[in-house]
Amino acid sequence: MWRPPRRLPRPLRRAAAGGPGRRLLLSTPIFYANGPPHIGHLYSALLADALLRHRRLRAAGPARLCTGTDEHGLKIQQAAAAAGTSPAELCERVSGLFRQALTQAGVAYTDFTRTSEPRHRRAVSHFWGALRDGGVLYKGSYEGWYCTPEESFLPESQLAEGTDAQGRPCKVSLETGHEVHWTKEENYMFRLSAFRDPLQNWLRDNPRAIFPDPFYQCVLRWLDEDLPDLSVSRERNRLQWGIPVPSDPTQTIYVWVDALVNYLSVVGYPESHGAWWPAVHHVVGKDILKFHALYWPALLLAAGLEPPERILVHSHWTVRGQKMSKSLGNVVDPSVCVGQYGVDGFRYFLLRQGVPERDCDYYDEKVVKLVNSELADALGGLMNRSTAPSINPSNTYPRFSEACFPKVLGSEEARGTGRACVEDYKLVAAVASLPAQVDSYFEGFQIYKALECIAQCVRQTNGFFQRHKPWKLDRRDAAEQLWLDTILHVTLECLRVYGTLLQPVVPHTADKLLSRLAVGPGERDLSGLTFLARYDGKPCPFEGRQLGPDTGILFHRLGKLETMKKRKQEAQVPDKQLL
Ligand code: MSP
């Protein structure tokens, strides 16, 4: 009987990922090409995109973001038959829709893999060869309950009693409610059962490999349970739409093995993947955690490769409390949302409200409320008020007065001239620590918390502005003028920090804000981000600088839902209705 090594090779016991100068491959799952994109798909992609953009801002080393479409398998074969088209045609069309939806939402992917591409097929065939040569495949007769929408055999413990489309009793998947079918076939099996120890060792040595922690714990529990061998091929006469098993044309490679290898084929496996592998972070939804955290690392180890560095897991979006599904007719189309709320409005909503650890509920009113209050009113209002010609007629980055805002509250030197109060010092402290806080939230895959902190600081800054009412200060009085300038200087410094930190989430709005503040392209990354240098007695490169042109309102308030819904209907793309 074949046995894998009990301990992993040395390089696998590695430190926390993503250090400076290192390469990093970020991935989204590749999307099933059997139906159009919905907001759940977009959420996976936006998380990865925001991580990529944040990493670029940190100038942390070369990074790529790969995505694509998962085009093989029974599910696609059946969807094509039901649509009266060929699988190839269906995939061509749906793959285009995904590309379009991602691009429209500003997902800055660097690579898009279609599993039907020759370079990917070649990588999968080679990977199969590596498994076969490693002695981890055997042919066996397999029978069990197969769930086509999940493309997976399910054990009895994951089944429930349900009804089929005609109302007849049948067995269904406990998790998704989809009908399962008893399937008996000759298949190639993968010795997953032999990988319990290596997987446990990998996880023990890399406690941050699966994030957030509840998902890591969940995988550890799975490893304490039954770990049966995995069927990794289907009979060709049942499944023609897939990559044939090399040297056995009667079998087709299991779609999950095929799909997972996209993470390797994109970096040039089997020739040149070494430059990127295993510095990879996979962003995945919780429904596909088992495939990424058990099967994929085991397959990689069996093929002589290292498991991925990190797997970042998120939960699901429901719609008004219900699971999103075609049959309920409540699937939310991301391109319609982007049309309604704007690219940045919708990105902000999903990333601000989506909490990886738990499911989140979507409804239109929630988007309008959040985006209006945080982007349009709080952030946009602050920018407009602090740069308005009435308050800043010279249209410059005003000067800061240490006399008005001394380093120490109530200090002797500033007695009589100091104008700042306790809350103002709290604001400065909060904004000064914000970049590090945001950084650690991004590193911990808690983008929503990073945004929450920024929103809190924006609120504090509005409080500062409101408290001191700069519009009431008399410009003709030199002392008042000095304090007015200082208030504006502090406010613009805060805005500059928010604009910089928000770039990964709302790139267009951040650009507009930073351009208005005359922050040049080379001054927008996180490595050189300073805040209120003058408060620390250092020169501020922005002080006295001419502001950028006034390009109007930073973020337009979203209007009435009825008007937007009308726009939503008009935005329906006819191509999608065919699917
Ligand atoms: N094709 C597989 C992945 C293969 S990766 C080697 C697949 N595709 S999928 O299209 O069904 O799902 C893609 C991503 O969308 C997954 O991360 C999944 O969790 C996510 N979502 C699908 N529905 C979702 C929600 N309702 N909410 C949030 N994300 C969800 O699985």
Coordinates of C-alpha atoms and ligand atoms in Angstrom, one line a residue:
M1 CA 0.0 0.0 0.0
W2 CA 1.3 3.5 -1.0
R3 CA 2.1 5.8 1.9
P4 CA 2.8 9.6 1.7
P5 CA 5.6 11.1 3.7
R6 CA 4.6 11.6 7.4
R7 CA 6.3 15.0 7.5
L8 CA 6.4 17.7 4.9
P9 CA 9.6 18.9 3.4
R10 CA 11.4 21.8 5.2
P11 CA 10.3 24.7 3.0
L12 CA 6.7 24.0 3.8
R13 CA 7.1 25.1 7.4
R14 CA 7.1 28.7 6.5
A15 CA 6.5 32.1 8.1
A16 CA 3.6 34.4 7.5
A17 CA 3.0 35.2 3.9
G18 CA 3.1 38.4 1.8
G19 CA 6.4 40.0 3.0
P20 CA 8.1 42.8 1.1
G21 CA 9.5 42.0 -2.2
R22 CA 7.9 38.6 -2.5
R23 CA 5.9 37.5 -5.5
L24 CA 2.2 36.7 -4.8
L25 CA -0.4 35.1 -6.9
L26 CA -3.9 35.9 -5.7
S27 CA -6.8 33.9 -7.1
T28 CA -10.5 33.9 -7.3
P29 CA -12.3 30.7 -7.9
I30 CA -13.0 30.1 -11.6
F31 CA -16.7 30.5 -12.2
Y32 CA -19.0 27.8 -13.6
A33 CA -19.9 28.7 -17.1
N34 CA -23.4 27.4 -16.9
G35 CA -25.2 30.6 -16.0
P36 CA -24.6 34.3 -15.7
P37 CA -22.7 36.1 -12.9
H38 CA -24.4 37.1 -9.7
I39 CA -23.3 39.2 -6.8
G40 CA -21.9 36.2 -4.9
H41 CA -19.4 35.6 -7.7
L42 CA -18.5 39.2 -7.8
Y43 CA -17.9 39.3 -4.1
S44 CA -15.2 36.5 -4.3
A45 CA -13.6 38.5 -7.1
L46 CA -13.8 41.9 -5.3
L47 CA -12.2 40.6 -2.2
A48 CA -9.3 39.3 -4.2
D49 CA -9.1 42.5 -6.2
A50 CA -9.1 44.7 -3.1
L51 CA -6.3 42.6 -1.7
L52 CA -4.3 42.9 -4.9
R53 CA -4.8 46.7 -5.0
H54 CA -3.9 47.0 -1.4
R55 CA -0.7 45.0 -1.9
R56 CA 0.2 47.1 -4.8
L57 CA -0.2 50.3 -2.7
R58 CA 2.2 48.7 -0.2
A59 CA 4.7 48.2 -3.0
A60 CA 5.1 44.7 -1.5
G61 CA 6.4 43.0 -4.6
P62 CA 5.1 41.6 -7.9
A63 CA 1.6 40.3 -7.7
R64 CA -0.9 38.8 -10.1
L65 CA -4.7 38.2 -9.8
C66 CA -6.0 35.2 -11.7
T67 CA -9.6 34.4 -12.4
G68 CA -11.5 32.6 -15.2
T69 CA -14.2 30.2 -16.1
D70 CA -14.7 26.5 -15.1
E71 CA -16.1 25.1 -18.3
H72 CA -16.1 21.3 -18.1
G73 CA -18.3 18.8 -16.4
L74 CA -21.7 17.3 -16.3
K75 CA -23.3 20.5 -15.1
I76 CA -22.2 22.4 -18.2
Q77 CA -22.9 19.5 -20.5
Q78 CA -26.5 19.4 -19.1
A79 CA -27.0 23.1 -19.1
A80 CA -25.9 23.3 -22.8
A81 CA -28.3 20.5 -23.7
A82 CA -31.2 22.2 -21.9
A83 CA -30.4 25.5 -23.7
G84 CA -30.3 23.7 -27.0
T85 CA -26.7 24.6 -27.7
S86 CA -23.3 23.0 -27.6
P87 CA -21.2 23.2 -24.4
A88 CA -18.5 25.1 -26.4
E89 CA -21.0 27.7 -27.5
L90 CA -22.5 28.1 -24.0
C91 CA -19.1 28.5 -22.4
E92 CA -17.9 31.0 -25.0
R93 CA -21.0 33.1 -24.2
V94 CA -21.0 32.8 -20.4
S95 CA -17.2 33.2 -20.2
G96 CA -17.7 36.5 -22.0
L97 CA -20.3 37.6 -19.5
F98 CA -18.0 36.9 -16.6
R99 CA -15.2 38.8 -18.2
Q100 CA -17.5 41.7 -18.8
A101 CA -18.9 41.7 -15.3
L102 CA -15.5 41.6 -13.7
T103 CA -14.1 44.3 -15.9
Q104 CA -17.2 46.5 -15.4
A105 CA -16.8 46.2 -11.6
G106 CA -13.2 47.2 -11.9
V107 CA -11.7 43.8 -11.0
A108 CA -8.0 44.3 -12.1
Y109 CA -7.3 40.7 -13.0
T110 CA -4.1 40.0 -14.7
D111 CA -5.0 36.5 -16.0
F112 CA -8.2 34.9 -17.1
T113 CA -8.1 31.2 -17.7
R114 CA -10.7 29.2 -19.5
T115 CA -10.4 25.5 -18.7
S116 CA -11.1 24.7 -22.3
E117 CA -7.9 26.4 -23.4
P118 CA -5.2 24.1 -24.8
R119 CA -2.5 25.4 -22.4
H120 CA -4.8 24.4 -19.4
R121 CA -5.6 21.0 -20.9
R122 CA -1.9 20.4 -21.3
A123 CA -1.3 21.3 -17.7
V124 CA -4.1 19.0 -16.4
S125 CA -2.8 16.1 -18.5
H126 CA 0.6 16.6 -17.1
F127 CA -0.7 16.9 -13.5
W128 CA -2.6 13.6 -14.0
G129 CA 0.6 12.0 -15.1
A130 CA 2.4 13.3 -11.9
L131 CA -0.4 11.7 -9.8
R132 CA -0.2 8.5 -11.7
D133 CA 3.6 8.4 -11.4
G134 CA 3.3 9.1 -7.7
G135 CA 1.3 5.9 -7.3
V136 CA -1.7 7.7 -5.8
L137 CA -4.3 6.6 -8.4
Y138 CA -6.0 3.3 -8.7
K139 CA -9.0 2.1 -10.7
G140 CA -12.0 1.0 -8.7
S141 CA -15.7 0.5 -9.0
Y142 CA -17.3 3.5 -7.3
E143 CA -20.9 3.9 -6.3
G144 CA -22.6 6.7 -4.5
W145 CA -24.9 9.7 -4.6
Y146 CA -23.8 12.3 -7.1
C147 CA -24.9 15.9 -7.0
T148 CA -24.5 17.4 -10.4
P149 CA -24.9 21.1 -9.4
E150 CA -22.1 20.6 -6.8
E151 CA -20.2 18.2 -9.1
S152 CA -19.6 16.0 -6.2
F153 CA -20.3 12.6 -4.6
L154 CA -21.9 13.1 -1.2
P155 CA -21.8 10.8 1.8
E156 CA -25.1 9.7 3.6
S157 CA -24.3 12.2 6.3
Q158 CA -24.8 15.1 3.8
L159 CA -28.1 13.9 2.4
A160 CA -31.7 14.7 3.3
E161 CA -35.2 13.7 2.1
G162 CA -36.7 16.1 -0.4
T163 CA -38.8 16.3 -3.5
D164 CA -37.8 16.5 -7.2
A165 CA -39.1 18.9 -9.8
Q166 CA -42.3 16.8 -10.2
G167 CA -42.9 16.7 -6.4
R168 CA -41.8 13.1 -6.1
P169 CA -39.8 12.1 -3.0
C170 CA -36.1 12.0 -3.6
K171 CA -32.8 12.4 -1.9
V172 CA -31.2 15.8 -1.8
S173 CA -28.0 17.5 -0.7
L174 CA -28.4 18.6 2.9
E175 CA -26.4 21.8 2.2
T176 CA -27.8 23.0 -1.2
G177 CA -31.1 21.1 -1.5
H178 CA -30.2 19.9 -4.9
E179 CA -31.3 16.4 -6.0
V180 CA -28.7 13.7 -6.0
H181 CA -28.6 10.6 -8.2
W182 CA -27.2 7.1 -7.4
T183 CA -24.2 6.6 -9.7
K184 CA -22.2 3.4 -10.2
E185 CA -19.1 3.6 -12.3
E186 CA -15.6 2.4 -12.9
N187 CA -13.5 5.3 -11.9
Y188 CA -10.0 6.2 -11.1
M189 CA -9.7 6.8 -7.4
F190 CA -7.2 9.1 -5.6
R191 CA -5.8 7.9 -2.2
L192 CA -7.0 10.9 -0.3
S193 CA -7.3 8.7 2.8
A194 CA -3.5 8.4 2.9
F195 CA -3.1 12.2 3.2
R196 CA -4.6 12.7 6.7
D197 CA -1.2 13.0 8.4
P198 CA 0.5 15.3 5.8
L199 CA -2.6 17.6 5.8
Q200 CA -2.7 17.7 9.6
N201 CA 1.0 18.5 9.7
W202 CA 0.6 21.2 7.1
L203 CA -2.1 22.8 9.1
R204 CA -0.4 22.5 12.4
D205 CA 2.8 24.1 11.0
N206 CA 0.8 26.8 9.2
P207 CA -1.9 28.0 11.6
R208 CA -2.7 31.0 9.3
A209 CA -3.0 28.8 6.2
I210 CA -6.8 29.0 6.3
F211 CA -8.4 32.2 7.3
P212 CA -10.6 33.3 9.2
D213 CA -9.9 31.0 12.0
P214 CA -13.4 29.3 12.3
F215 CA -12.8 27.9 8.8
Y216 CA -9.4 26.6 9.9
Q217 CA -11.0 24.9 12.8
C218 CA -13.6 23.4 10.5
V219 CA -11.0 21.9 8.3
L220 CA -9.2 20.4 11.3
R221 CA -12.5 18.8 12.3
W222 CA -13.0 17.3 8.9
L223 CA -9.5 15.8 9.2
D224 CA -10.7 14.0 12.4
E225 CA -13.6 12.5 10.5
D226 CA -13.7 9.9 7.8
L227 CA -11.5 10.8 4.8
P228 CA -12.5 8.4 2.0
D229 CA -10.6 8.1 -1.2
L230 CA -11.8 10.5 -3.9
S231 CA -13.2 9.5 -7.3
V232 CA -11.2 11.5 -9.8
S233 CA -12.7 10.5 -13.2
R234 CA -16.0 9.8 -14.8
E235 CA -16.9 7.3 -17.5
R236 CA -16.5 9.0 -20.9
N237 CA -19.8 7.7 -22.2
R238 CA -21.6 9.7 -19.4
L239 CA -19.3 12.8 -19.5
Q240 CA -17.8 13.7 -22.9
W241 CA -17.3 17.4 -22.0
G242 CA -14.0 17.3 -20.2
I243 CA -10.3 16.4 -20.5
P244 CA -9.8 12.7 -21.2
V245 CA -7.6 10.7 -18.8
P246 CA -4.2 10.4 -20.6
S247 CA -3.8 6.9 -21.9
D248 CA -7.4 5.9 -21.0
P249 CA -9.8 7.5 -23.4
T250 CA -12.8 5.7 -21.7
Q251 CA -12.5 8.1 -18.8
T252 CA -12.8 11.9 -18.3
I253 CA -10.9 13.7 -15.6
Y254 CA -13.1 14.8 -12.7
V255 CA -14.0 18.4 -13.2
W256 CA -12.7 19.6 -9.8
V257 CA -9.2 18.2 -10.5
D258 CA -9.4 19.9 -13.9
A259 CA -10.6 23.2 -12.3
L260 CA -8.1 23.3 -9.4
V261 CA -5.2 22.9 -11.8
N262 CA -6.1 26.3 -13.3
Y263 CA -4.1 27.8 -10.4
L264 CA -1.0 26.1 -11.7
S265 CA -1.7 26.3 -15.5
V266 CA -1.9 30.1 -15.1
V267 CA 1.7 30.3 -13.9
G268 CA 3.1 28.1 -16.6
Y269 CA 2.9 24.6 -15.1
P270 CA 4.6 22.3 -15.7
E271 CA 7.5 24.4 -17.0
S272 CA 7.7 27.7 -15.3
H273 CA 5.4 27.7 -12.3
G274 CA 8.3 27.6 -9.8
A275 CA 8.6 31.4 -10.0
W276 CA 5.2 31.8 -8.4
W277 CA 4.3 28.6 -6.7
P278 CA 3.5 28.1 -3.8
A279 CA 3.2 31.9 -3.0
V280 CA -0.5 31.8 -3.7
H281 CA -3.5 33.0 -1.8
H282 CA -6.8 31.5 -2.9
V283 CA -10.0 33.5 -2.1
V284 CA -12.9 31.1 -2.0
G285 CA -16.5 30.9 -0.8
K286 CA -17.2 28.6 2.2
D287 CA -19.1 26.1 -0.1
I288 CA -15.9 25.2 -1.9
L289 CA -13.6 25.1 1.2
K290 CA -13.3 21.3 1.2
F291 CA -12.1 21.2 -2.4
H292 CA -9.5 23.9 -1.6
A293 CA -8.4 22.9 1.9
L294 CA -8.5 19.1 1.7
Y295 CA -8.5 17.8 -1.9
W296 CA -6.3 20.5 -3.5
P297 CA -3.4 20.4 -0.9
A298 CA -3.5 16.6 -0.9
L299 CA -3.4 16.5 -4.7
L300 CA -0.5 19.0 -4.8
L301 CA 1.5 17.0 -2.2
A302 CA 0.8 13.8 -4.2
A303 CA 2.1 15.6 -7.4
G304 CA 5.2 16.7 -5.6
L305 CA 4.2 20.3 -5.1
E306 CA 3.6 22.4 -2.0
P307 CA 0.1 23.4 -0.8
P308 CA -1.0 27.0 -1.2
E309 CA 0.3 29.5 1.2
R310 CA -3.2 30.8 2.3
I311 CA -6.8 30.1 1.7
L312 CA -9.0 33.0 2.5
V313 CA -12.6 32.0 3.0
H314 CA -15.8 34.1 2.8
S315 CA -19.4 33.4 3.6
H316 CA -22.4 33.9 1.4
W317 CA -24.8 36.6 0.4
T318 CA -28.5 36.0 0.8
V319 CA -31.2 38.2 -0.7
R320 CA -33.8 39.5 1.7
G321 CA -33.1 36.5 4.0
Q322 CA -33.3 33.9 1.2
K323 CA -30.6 31.9 -0.5
M324 CA -30.0 33.2 -4.0
S325 CA -31.4 30.8 -6.6
K326 CA -32.6 30.8 -10.2
S327 CA -35.8 29.0 -9.1
L328 CA -36.7 31.6 -6.5
G329 CA -36.0 34.3 -9.2
N330 CA -34.0 36.4 -6.7
V331 CA -30.6 36.3 -8.3
V332 CA -29.0 39.7 -8.2
D333 CA -27.2 40.7 -11.4
P334 CA -23.9 42.6 -10.6
S335 CA -24.0 44.6 -13.9
V336 CA -27.4 45.9 -13.0
C337 CA -26.2 46.9 -9.5
V338 CA -23.1 48.6 -11.0
G339 CA -25.4 50.5 -13.3
Q340 CA -27.6 51.5 -10.4
Y341 CA -25.1 52.3 -7.7
G342 CA -21.9 53.1 -9.8
V343 CA -18.8 50.9 -9.7
D344 CA -17.5 52.4 -6.5
G345 CA -20.9 52.6 -4.8
F346 CA -21.4 48.9 -5.3
R347 CA -17.8 47.9 -4.6
Y348 CA -18.0 49.9 -1.3
F349 CA -21.2 48.3 -0.3
L350 CA -20.1 44.7 -0.9
L351 CA -16.8 45.1 0.8
R352 CA -18.0 47.2 3.7
Q353 CA -21.0 45.0 4.5
G354 CA -19.6 41.6 3.6
V355 CA -18.2 39.8 6.7
P356 CA -16.2 36.7 5.7
E357 CA -17.2 34.8 8.9
R358 CA -20.9 35.0 8.4
D359 CA -23.6 35.2 5.8
C360 CA -24.8 38.7 4.8
D361 CA -28.1 39.8 3.6
Y362 CA -28.6 41.9 0.5
Y363 CA -31.4 44.3 -0.3
D364 CA -31.4 47.5 -2.4
E365 CA -32.5 49.9 0.4
K366 CA -29.4 48.9 2.4
V367 CA -27.1 49.8 -0.4
V368 CA -28.7 53.2 -0.9
K369 CA -28.6 54.0 2.8
L370 CA -25.0 53.0 3.3
V371 CA -23.6 54.5 0.2
N372 CA -25.4 57.8 0.7
S373 CA -24.5 58.2 4.3
E374 CA -20.8 57.1 4.1
L375 CA -19.6 57.9 0.6
A376 CA -21.9 60.8 -0.5
D377 CA -22.7 62.6 2.7
A378 CA -19.8 61.9 5.1
L379 CA -16.8 61.7 2.8
G380 CA -18.1 63.7 -0.2
G381 CA -19.6 66.3 2.1
L382 CA -16.4 66.7 4.0
M383 CA -14.4 67.2 0.8
N384 CA -16.8 69.6 -0.7
R385 CA -17.1 71.7 2.4
S386 CA -13.3 71.9 3.1
T387 CA -12.4 72.8 -0.5
A388 CA -15.3 75.1 -1.3
P389 CA -14.2 78.5 -2.8
S390 CA -16.2 80.3 -0.1
I391 CA -14.0 78.8 2.6
N392 CA -10.8 78.3 0.7
P393 CA -10.7 81.1 -1.9
S394 CA -7.0 80.7 -2.7
N395 CA -7.6 77.1 -3.6
T396 CA -4.4 76.0 -1.9
Y397 CA -3.4 73.4 0.6
P398 CA -3.5 75.8 3.6
R399 CA -0.8 76.2 6.2
F400 CA -0.7 74.6 9.6
S401 CA -0.1 76.7 12.8
E402 CA 1.7 75.0 15.7
A403 CA 0.5 77.8 17.8
C404 CA -3.1 77.0 17.2
F405 CA -2.6 73.2 17.3
P406 CA 0.4 72.7 19.7
K407 CA 1.8 69.2 20.0
V408 CA 0.8 69.2 23.7
L409 CA -2.6 70.3 24.7
G410 CA -2.5 73.3 27.0
S411 CA 1.3 73.6 26.7
E412 CA 3.0 76.6 28.2
E413 CA 4.3 77.9 24.8
A414 CA 0.9 77.9 23.3
R415 CA -0.9 79.5 26.2
G416 CA -3.4 82.0 24.8
T417 CA -2.9 80.9 21.1
G418 CA -3.9 77.1 21.3
R419 CA -7.3 76.5 19.8
A420 CA -7.5 72.7 19.6
C421 CA -9.5 70.8 22.1
V422 CA -9.3 67.2 23.6
E423 CA -11.5 65.7 20.8
D424 CA -9.2 67.2 18.1
Y425 CA -6.2 65.4 19.7
K426 CA -8.2 62.2 19.7
L427 CA -8.9 62.7 16.0
V428 CA -5.2 63.2 15.2
A429 CA -4.3 60.1 17.2
A430 CA -7.0 58.0 15.4
V431 CA -6.0 59.1 11.9
A432 CA -2.3 58.7 12.7
S433 CA -2.8 55.1 13.6
L434 CA -5.3 54.4 10.8
P435 CA -2.9 53.2 8.1
A436 CA -1.3 50.6 10.3
Q437 CA -4.8 49.5 11.4
V438 CA -6.1 49.2 7.9
D439 CA -3.0 47.3 6.9
S440 CA -3.4 44.8 9.6
Y441 CA -7.1 44.3 8.8
F442 CA -6.3 43.7 5.1
E443 CA -3.6 41.2 6.2
G444 CA -6.2 39.5 8.4
F445 CA -8.7 39.4 5.5
Q446 CA -11.1 41.7 7.4
I447 CA -11.5 44.4 4.7
Y448 CA -14.9 45.3 6.2
K449 CA -13.2 46.2 9.5
A450 CA -10.7 48.4 7.7
L451 CA -13.6 50.2 6.0
E452 CA -15.4 50.5 9.3
C453 CA -12.4 52.2 10.9
I454 CA -12.0 54.6 8.0
A455 CA -15.8 55.5 8.2
Q456 CA -15.4 56.1 11.9
C457 CA -12.5 58.5 11.3
V458 CA -14.4 60.3 8.6
R459 CA -17.2 60.8 11.1
Q460 CA -14.7 62.2 13.6
T461 CA -13.3 64.6 11.0
N462 CA -16.8 65.8 10.2
G463 CA -17.2 66.4 13.9
F464 CA -14.0 68.4 14.0
F465 CA -15.1 70.6 11.1
Q466 CA -18.6 71.1 12.6
R467 CA -17.2 71.8 16.0
H468 CA -15.0 74.6 14.9
K469 CA -17.3 76.1 12.3
P470 CA -14.5 77.5 10.1
W471 CA -17.1 79.3 7.9
K472 CA -17.8 81.6 10.9
L473 CA -14.2 82.7 11.3
D474 CA -13.3 86.2 10.3
R475 CA -10.6 86.1 7.6
R476 CA -9.7 89.7 8.2
D477 CA -8.4 88.9 11.7
A478 CA -4.9 87.4 11.4
A479 CA -5.3 85.0 14.4
E480 CA -8.7 83.8 13.1
Q481 CA -7.2 83.3 9.6
L482 CA -4.4 81.2 11.1
W483 CA -6.9 79.0 12.9
L484 CA -9.1 78.7 9.8
D485 CA -6.1 77.6 7.8
T486 CA -5.1 75.1 10.4
I487 CA -8.6 73.6 10.5
L488 CA -8.5 73.2 6.7
H489 CA -5.0 71.8 6.8
V490 CA -5.9 69.2 9.3
T491 CA -9.1 68.3 7.4
L492 CA -7.3 68.0 4.1
E493 CA -4.6 65.9 5.7
C494 CA -7.3 63.5 7.0
L495 CA -8.9 63.4 3.6
R496 CA -5.6 62.7 2.0
V497 CA -5.2 59.6 4.3
Y498 CA -8.7 58.4 3.6
G499 CA -8.3 58.9 -0.2
T500 CA -5.0 56.9 -0.1
L501 CA -6.4 54.1 2.0
L502 CA -9.7 53.8 0.1
Q503 CA -8.0 53.3 -3.3
P504 CA -8.2 49.5 -3.2
V505 CA -12.0 49.7 -2.6
V506 CA -13.3 52.7 -4.4
P507 CA -10.5 53.5 -7.0
H508 CA -12.4 56.1 -9.0
T509 CA -13.7 58.1 -6.0
A510 CA -10.3 57.9 -4.3
D511 CA -8.6 59.2 -7.5
K512 CA -11.1 62.0 -7.7
L513 CA -10.4 62.9 -4.1
L514 CA -6.6 62.7 -4.3
S515 CA -6.6 64.7 -7.6
R516 CA -8.6 67.4 -6.0
L517 CA -6.1 67.5 -3.2
A518 CA -3.3 67.7 -5.8
V519 CA -1.7 64.5 -4.5
G520 CA 0.5 63.3 -7.4
P521 CA 0.6 59.8 -8.8
G522 CA 3.9 59.1 -7.0
E523 CA 2.5 60.3 -3.7
R524 CA -0.4 57.8 -3.4
D525 CA 1.2 54.6 -2.1
L526 CA 1.2 53.5 1.5
S527 CA 4.9 53.1 2.0
G528 CA 5.4 56.9 1.9
L529 CA 2.1 57.9 3.6
T530 CA 2.6 60.6 6.1
F531 CA 0.0 62.4 8.2
L532 CA 0.1 65.9 9.6
A533 CA 3.9 66.1 9.4
R534 CA 3.7 69.7 10.7
Y535 CA 2.2 68.6 13.9
D536 CA 5.4 66.6 14.5
G537 CA 7.5 69.6 13.6
K538 CA 8.4 68.2 10.1
P539 CA 7.9 69.9 6.8
C540 CA 4.7 69.0 4.9
P541 CA 5.2 68.7 1.2
F542 CA 1.6 69.7 0.5
E543 CA 1.4 72.9 2.5
G544 CA 1.0 75.9 0.2
R545 CA 0.4 73.7 -2.9
Q546 CA -2.2 74.7 -5.4
L547 CA -5.2 72.3 -5.1
G548 CA -6.3 70.3 -8.2
P549 CA -9.2 71.5 -10.3
D550 CA -12.7 71.4 -8.8
T551 CA -14.4 68.5 -10.6
G552 CA -17.6 68.7 -8.7
I553 CA -19.4 66.5 -6.2
L554 CA -17.2 63.6 -5.0
F555 CA -20.0 61.0 -5.0
H556 CA -23.5 61.8 -6.1
R557 CA -26.3 60.7 -3.7
L558 CA -28.3 57.8 -4.9
G559 CA -31.8 58.7 -5.8
K560 CA -35.2 57.1 -5.2
L561 CA -35.3 53.3 -5.4
E562 CA -38.2 53.4 -7.9
T563 CA -36.2 55.5 -10.4
M564 CA -33.3 53.2 -10.0
K565 CA -35.4 50.1 -10.4
K566 CA -36.7 51.4 -13.7
R567 CA -33.1 51.9 -14.8
K568 CA -32.4 48.4 -13.6
Q569 CA -35.1 46.9 -15.9
E570 CA -33.8 48.9 -18.8
A571 CA -30.3 47.6 -18.1
Q572 CA -31.3 43.9 -18.5
V573 CA -28.9 42.5 -21.1
P574 CA -30.9 40.4 -23.5
D575 CA -28.1 37.8 -23.8
K576 CA -28.5 36.9 -20.2
Q577 CA -32.2 36.2 -20.4
L578 CA -31.4 33.3 -22.7
L579 CA -29.5 31.5 -20.0
Ligands
MSP1 N1 -16.3 26.4 -10.4 C1 -16.2 26.3 -9.0 C2 -14.9 26.8 -8.4 C3 -13.7 26.1 -9.0 S1 -12.2 26.9 -8.4 C4 -11.1 25.8 -8.8 C5 -17.4 27.1 -8.4 N2 -17.9 28.0 -9.1 S2 -19.1 29.0 -8.7 O1 -19.4 29.8 -9.9 O2 -20.2 28.2 -8.3 O3 -18.7 29.8 -7.5 C6 -17.6 30.7 -7.6 C7 -17.5 31.5 -6.3 O4 -18.8 32.2 -6.1 C8 -17.3 30.7 -5.1 O5 -16.3 31.3 -4.2 C9 -18.6 30.7 -4.4 O6 -18.5 30.6 -3.0 C10 -19.1 32.1 -4.7 N3 -20.5 32.2 -4.5 C11 -21.5 31.6 -5.1 N4 -22.7 31.9 -4.5 C12 -22.4 32.8 -3.5 C13 -23.2 33.6 -2.7 N5 -24.5 33.5 -2.7 N6 -22.6 34.5 -1.9 C14 -21.2 34.7 -1.9 N7 -20.5 33.9 -2.7 C15 -21.0 32.9 -3.3 O7 -17.7 26.9 -7.2

